[in-house]
Short mmCIF file of C-alpha atoms in Angstrom, two decimals:
data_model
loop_
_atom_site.label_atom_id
_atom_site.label_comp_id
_atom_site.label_asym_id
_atom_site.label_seq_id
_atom_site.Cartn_x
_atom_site.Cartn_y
_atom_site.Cartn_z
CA UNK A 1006 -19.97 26.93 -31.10
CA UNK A 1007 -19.39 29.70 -33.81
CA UNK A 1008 -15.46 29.11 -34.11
CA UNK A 1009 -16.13 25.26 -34.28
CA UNK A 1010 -18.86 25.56 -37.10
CA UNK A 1011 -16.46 27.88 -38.96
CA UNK A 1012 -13.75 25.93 -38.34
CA UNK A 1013 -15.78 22.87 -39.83
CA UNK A 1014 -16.43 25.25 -42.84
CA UNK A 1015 -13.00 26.06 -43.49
CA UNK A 1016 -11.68 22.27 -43.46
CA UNK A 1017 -14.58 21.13 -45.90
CA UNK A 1018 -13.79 23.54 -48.52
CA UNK A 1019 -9.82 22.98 -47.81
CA UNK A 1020 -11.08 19.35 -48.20
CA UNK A 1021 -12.95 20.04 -51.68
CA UNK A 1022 -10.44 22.22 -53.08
CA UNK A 1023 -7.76 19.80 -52.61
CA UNK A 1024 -10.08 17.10 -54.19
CA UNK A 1025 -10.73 19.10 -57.39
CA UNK A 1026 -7.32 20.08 -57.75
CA UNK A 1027 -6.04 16.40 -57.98
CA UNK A 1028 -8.81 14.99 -60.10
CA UNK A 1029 -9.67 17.52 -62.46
CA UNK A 1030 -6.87 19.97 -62.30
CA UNK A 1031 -6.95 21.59 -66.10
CA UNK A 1032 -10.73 21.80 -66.09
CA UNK A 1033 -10.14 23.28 -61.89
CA UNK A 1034 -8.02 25.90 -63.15
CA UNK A 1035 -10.39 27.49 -66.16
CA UNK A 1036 -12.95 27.33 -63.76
CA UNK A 1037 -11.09 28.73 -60.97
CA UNK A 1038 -10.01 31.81 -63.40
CA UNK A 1039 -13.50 31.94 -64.60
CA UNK A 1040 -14.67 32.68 -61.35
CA UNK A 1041 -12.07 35.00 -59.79
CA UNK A 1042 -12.83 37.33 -62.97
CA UNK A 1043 -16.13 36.83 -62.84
CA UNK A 1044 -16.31 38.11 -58.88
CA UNK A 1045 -13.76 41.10 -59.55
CA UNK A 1046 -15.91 42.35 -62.54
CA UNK A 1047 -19.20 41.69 -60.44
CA UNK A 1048 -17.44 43.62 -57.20
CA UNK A 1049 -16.41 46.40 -58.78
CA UNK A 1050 -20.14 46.69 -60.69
CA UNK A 1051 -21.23 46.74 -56.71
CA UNK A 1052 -18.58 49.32 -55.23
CA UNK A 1053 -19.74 51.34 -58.25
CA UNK A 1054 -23.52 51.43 -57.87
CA UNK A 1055 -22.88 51.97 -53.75
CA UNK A 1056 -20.90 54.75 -54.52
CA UNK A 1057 -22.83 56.91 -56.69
CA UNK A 1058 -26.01 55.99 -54.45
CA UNK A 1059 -24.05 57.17 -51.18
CA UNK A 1060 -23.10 60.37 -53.22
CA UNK A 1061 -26.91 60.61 -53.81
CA UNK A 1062 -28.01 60.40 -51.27
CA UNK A 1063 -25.13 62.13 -49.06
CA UNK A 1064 -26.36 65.28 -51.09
CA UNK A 1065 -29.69 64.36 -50.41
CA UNK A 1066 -29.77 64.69 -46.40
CA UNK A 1067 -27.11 67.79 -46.54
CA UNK A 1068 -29.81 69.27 -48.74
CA UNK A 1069 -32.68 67.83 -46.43
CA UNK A 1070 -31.01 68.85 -43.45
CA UNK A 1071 -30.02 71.94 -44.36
CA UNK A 1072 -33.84 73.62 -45.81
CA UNK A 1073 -35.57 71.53 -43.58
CA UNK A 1074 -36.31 72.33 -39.67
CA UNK A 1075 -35.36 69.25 -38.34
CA UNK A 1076 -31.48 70.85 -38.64
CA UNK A 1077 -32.94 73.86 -36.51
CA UNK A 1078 -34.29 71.56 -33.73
CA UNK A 1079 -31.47 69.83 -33.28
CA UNK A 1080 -29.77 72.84 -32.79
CA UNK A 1081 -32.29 74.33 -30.59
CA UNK A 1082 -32.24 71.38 -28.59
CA UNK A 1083 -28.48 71.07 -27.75
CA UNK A 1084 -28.34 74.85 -26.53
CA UNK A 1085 -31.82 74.10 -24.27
CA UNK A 1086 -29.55 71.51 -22.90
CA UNK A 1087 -26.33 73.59 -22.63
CA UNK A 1088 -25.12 73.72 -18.91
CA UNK A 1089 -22.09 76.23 -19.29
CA UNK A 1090 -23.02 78.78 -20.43
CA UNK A 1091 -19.45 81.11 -19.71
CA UNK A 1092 -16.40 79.53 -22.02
CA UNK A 1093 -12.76 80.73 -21.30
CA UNK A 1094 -10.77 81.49 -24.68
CA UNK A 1095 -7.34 80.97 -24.51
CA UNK A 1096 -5.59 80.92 -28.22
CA UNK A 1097 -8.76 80.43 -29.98
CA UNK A 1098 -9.38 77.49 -28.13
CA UNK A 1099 -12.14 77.32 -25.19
CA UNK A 1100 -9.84 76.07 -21.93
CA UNK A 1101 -12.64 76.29 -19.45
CA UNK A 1102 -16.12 76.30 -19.11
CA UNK A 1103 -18.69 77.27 -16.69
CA UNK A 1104 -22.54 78.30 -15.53
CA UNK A 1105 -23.32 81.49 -14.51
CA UNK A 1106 -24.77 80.97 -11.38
CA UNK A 1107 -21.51 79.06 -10.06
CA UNK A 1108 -19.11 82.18 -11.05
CA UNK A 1109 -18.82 83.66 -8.13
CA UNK A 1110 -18.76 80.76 -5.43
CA UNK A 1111 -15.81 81.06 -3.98
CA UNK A 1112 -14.17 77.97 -4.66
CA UNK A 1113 -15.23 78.92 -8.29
CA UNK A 1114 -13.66 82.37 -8.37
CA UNK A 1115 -10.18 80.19 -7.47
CA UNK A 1116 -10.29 78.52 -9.73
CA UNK A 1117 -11.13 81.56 -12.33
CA UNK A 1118 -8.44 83.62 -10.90
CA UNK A 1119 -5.72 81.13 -11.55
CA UNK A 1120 -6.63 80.53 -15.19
CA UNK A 1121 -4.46 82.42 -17.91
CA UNK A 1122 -7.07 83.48 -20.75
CA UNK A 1123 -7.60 85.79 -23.50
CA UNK A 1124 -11.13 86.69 -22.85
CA UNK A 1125 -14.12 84.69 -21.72
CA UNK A 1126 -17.60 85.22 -23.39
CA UNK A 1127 -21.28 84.57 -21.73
CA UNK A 1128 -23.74 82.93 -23.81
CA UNK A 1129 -27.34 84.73 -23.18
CA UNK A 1130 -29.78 82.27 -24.65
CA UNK A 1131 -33.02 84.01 -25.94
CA UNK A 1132 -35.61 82.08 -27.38
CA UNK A 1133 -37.40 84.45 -29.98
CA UNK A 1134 -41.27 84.34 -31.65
CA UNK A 1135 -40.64 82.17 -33.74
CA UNK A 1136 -38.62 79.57 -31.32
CA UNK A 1137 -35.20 80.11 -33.29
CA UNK A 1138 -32.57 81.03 -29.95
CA UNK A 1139 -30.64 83.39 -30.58
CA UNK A 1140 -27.59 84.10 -28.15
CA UNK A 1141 -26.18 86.83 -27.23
CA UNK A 1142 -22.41 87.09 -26.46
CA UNK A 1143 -20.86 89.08 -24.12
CA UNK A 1144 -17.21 89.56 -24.25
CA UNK A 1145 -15.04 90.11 -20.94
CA UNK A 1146 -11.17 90.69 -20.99
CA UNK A 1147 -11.33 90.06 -16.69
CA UNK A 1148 -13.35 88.85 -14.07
CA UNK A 1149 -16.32 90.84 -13.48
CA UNK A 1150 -17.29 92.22 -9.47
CA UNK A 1151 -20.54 91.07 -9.60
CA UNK A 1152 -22.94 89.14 -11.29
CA UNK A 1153 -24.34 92.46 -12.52
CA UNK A 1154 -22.21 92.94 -14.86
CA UNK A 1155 -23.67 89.88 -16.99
CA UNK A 1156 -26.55 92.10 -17.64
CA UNK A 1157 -27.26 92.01 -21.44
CA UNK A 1158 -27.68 95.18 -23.43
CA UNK A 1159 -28.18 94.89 -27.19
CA UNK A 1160 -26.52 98.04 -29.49
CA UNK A 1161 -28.64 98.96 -31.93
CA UNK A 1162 -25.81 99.06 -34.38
CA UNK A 1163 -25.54 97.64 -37.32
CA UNK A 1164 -22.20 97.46 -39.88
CA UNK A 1165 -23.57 97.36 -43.68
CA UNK A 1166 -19.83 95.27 -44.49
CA UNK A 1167 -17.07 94.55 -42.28
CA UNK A 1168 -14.59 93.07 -44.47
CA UNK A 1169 -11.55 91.16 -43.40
CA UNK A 1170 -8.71 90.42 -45.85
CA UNK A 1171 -4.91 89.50 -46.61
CA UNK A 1172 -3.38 90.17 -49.88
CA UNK A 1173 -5.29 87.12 -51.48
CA UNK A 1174 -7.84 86.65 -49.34
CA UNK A 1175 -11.34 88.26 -48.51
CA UNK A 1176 -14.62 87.54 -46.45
CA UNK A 1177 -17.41 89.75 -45.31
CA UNK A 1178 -17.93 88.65 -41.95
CA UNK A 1179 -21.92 88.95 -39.95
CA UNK A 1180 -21.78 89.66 -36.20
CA UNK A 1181 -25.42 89.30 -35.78
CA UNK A 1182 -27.74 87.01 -37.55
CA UNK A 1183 -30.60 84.40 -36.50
CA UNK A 1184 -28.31 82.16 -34.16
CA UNK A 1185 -25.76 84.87 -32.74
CA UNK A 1186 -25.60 88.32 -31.54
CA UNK A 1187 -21.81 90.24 -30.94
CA UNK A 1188 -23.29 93.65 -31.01
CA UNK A 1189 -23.35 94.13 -27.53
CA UNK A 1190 -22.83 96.83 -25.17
CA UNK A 1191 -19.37 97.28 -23.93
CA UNK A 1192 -18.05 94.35 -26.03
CA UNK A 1193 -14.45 95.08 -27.73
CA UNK A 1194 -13.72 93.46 -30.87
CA UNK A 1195 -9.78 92.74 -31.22
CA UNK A 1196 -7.75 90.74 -33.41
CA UNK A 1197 -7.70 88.26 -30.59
CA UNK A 1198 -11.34 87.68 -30.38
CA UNK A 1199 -11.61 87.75 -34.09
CA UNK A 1200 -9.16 85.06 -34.74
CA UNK A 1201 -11.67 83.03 -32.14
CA UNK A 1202 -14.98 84.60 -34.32
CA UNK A 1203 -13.24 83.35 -37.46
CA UNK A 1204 -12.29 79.67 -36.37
CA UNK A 1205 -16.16 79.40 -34.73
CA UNK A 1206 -18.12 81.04 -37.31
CA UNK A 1207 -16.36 80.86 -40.56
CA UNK A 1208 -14.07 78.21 -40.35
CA UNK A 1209 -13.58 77.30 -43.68
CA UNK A 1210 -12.14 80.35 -44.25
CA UNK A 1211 -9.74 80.23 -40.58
CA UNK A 1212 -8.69 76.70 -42.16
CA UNK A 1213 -7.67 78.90 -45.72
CA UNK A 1214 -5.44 80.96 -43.54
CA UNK A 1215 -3.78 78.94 -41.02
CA UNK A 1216 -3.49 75.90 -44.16
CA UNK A 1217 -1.80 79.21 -46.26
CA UNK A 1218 0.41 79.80 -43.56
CA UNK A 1219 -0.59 83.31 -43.60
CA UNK A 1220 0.26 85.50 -40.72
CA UNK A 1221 -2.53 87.19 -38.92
CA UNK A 1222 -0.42 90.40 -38.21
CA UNK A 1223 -1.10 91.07 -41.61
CA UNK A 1224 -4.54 90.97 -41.81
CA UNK A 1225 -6.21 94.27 -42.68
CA UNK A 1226 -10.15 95.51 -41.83
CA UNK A 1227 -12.83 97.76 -44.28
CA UNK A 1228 -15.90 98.58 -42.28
CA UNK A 1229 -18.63 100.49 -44.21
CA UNK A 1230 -21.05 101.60 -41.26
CA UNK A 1231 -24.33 101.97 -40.70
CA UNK A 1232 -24.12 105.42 -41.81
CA UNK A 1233 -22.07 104.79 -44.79
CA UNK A 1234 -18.65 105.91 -43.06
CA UNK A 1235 -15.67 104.04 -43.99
CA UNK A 1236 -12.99 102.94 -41.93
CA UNK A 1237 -9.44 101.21 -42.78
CA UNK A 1238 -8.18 99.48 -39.75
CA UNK A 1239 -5.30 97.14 -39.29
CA UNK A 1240 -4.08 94.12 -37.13
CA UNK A 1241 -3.90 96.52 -33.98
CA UNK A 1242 -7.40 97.19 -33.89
CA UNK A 1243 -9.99 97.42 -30.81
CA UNK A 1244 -13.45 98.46 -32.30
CA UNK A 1245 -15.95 98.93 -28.88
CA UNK A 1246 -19.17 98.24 -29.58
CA UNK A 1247 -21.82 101.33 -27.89
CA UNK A 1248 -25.44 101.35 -27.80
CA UNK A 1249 -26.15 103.37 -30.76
CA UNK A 1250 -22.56 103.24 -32.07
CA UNK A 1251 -19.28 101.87 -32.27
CA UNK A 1252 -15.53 103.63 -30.69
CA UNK A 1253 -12.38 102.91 -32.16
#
């Protein structure tokens, strides 16, 4: 019924056009001009107004979003709703994901053992006073013997900068804050897991180097501690993380 009536449509204004066009052809052309100009001018008035309002209002809801809490329930929400909370890193990229409390089936542990990773990291989901979750990561470089290991213990350290930079580029990096947690016992921080820290939590800058075609062998590290010591590290780093304090 819809292609017939717009069939119909089509034909009748074929129909008129045709009918203008042989009986008033001069006048049919001004008009026809007329109103071609006349629909550009009024189109462009209309892509115009709808984009400066989407720009509006695009800034609007990032703004919204971003002070407001609905942006932290959201987020809240999807981890609550995580399943997996183990995720296999292989190249920065997660290959393989997995619940805790299906590790060690055996069918599982297969299927773990064949897998060719650079780390895997479980995702401890604490919900805090003031129902922000925070997780806690724990790093592993192999399979674990027991589900004991997962245990979480939090270091009490704290790094006052830990700055990463090339020859043009710089970026004070955060491995704690009000979402995530790194600074935990017995975790190793390598350039490995850093390239994966960098591409999760500070992408924009990843993107600068990989778009810059930098190399990551030459990236270079600047930690002031939490007791104002300062160490120079380079690519070839391992930093593990104690309960009070870090070992290099």
């Amino acid at each position: 019924m819809y292609i017939y009536s717009l069939l119909q449509t089509l034909l009748l204004l074929f129909l008129f056009n045709d009918y203008l066009q042989k009986n008033y052809n001069d006048k049919y052309e001004k008009i026809f001009v007329y109103i071609s100009l006349k629909t550009i001018y009024f189109y462009s008035i209309l892509q115009i107004w709808f984009n400066n309002y989407y720009s509006k209002m695009s800034r609007f809801l990032n703004i919204f979003l971003k002070h407001s809490r609905l942006n932290e329930l959201i987020e809240n929400y999807n981890i609550r709703n995580k399943k997996d909370d183990i995720e296999f890193i292989k190249n920065n990229t997660i290959i393989y994901s997995v619940n805790k409390k299906d590790f060690f089936g055996k069918k599982m542990l297969e299927r773990i053992n064949s897998l060719e990773f650079d780390f895997f990291i479980y995702s401890d989901y604490v919900k805090k006073e003031n129902e922000n979750t925070i997780i806690n990561k724990k790093i592993f470089y192999k399979v674990p013997l027991d589900i004991n290991n997962f245990e979480i213990i939090e270091s009490k350290l704290s790094f006052i900068s830990f700055v990463i930079y090339f020859d043009d580029l710089m970026i004070n990096v955060a491995f704690k804050n009000n979402k995530y947690n790194y600074f935990i016992t017995n975790n190793v921080f390598g350039l490995n897991f850093i390239k994966y820290f960098l591409k999760n939590h500070y992408c924009d800058f990843y993107d600068e180097i990989i778009n810059k075609q930098i190399s990551f062998s030459d990236l270079k590290i600047s930690i002031i501690d939490n007791n104002a010591n300062i160490e120079k590290l380079d690519s070839e780093f391992a930093i593990k993380i104690c309960e009070n304090s870090y070992e290099k």
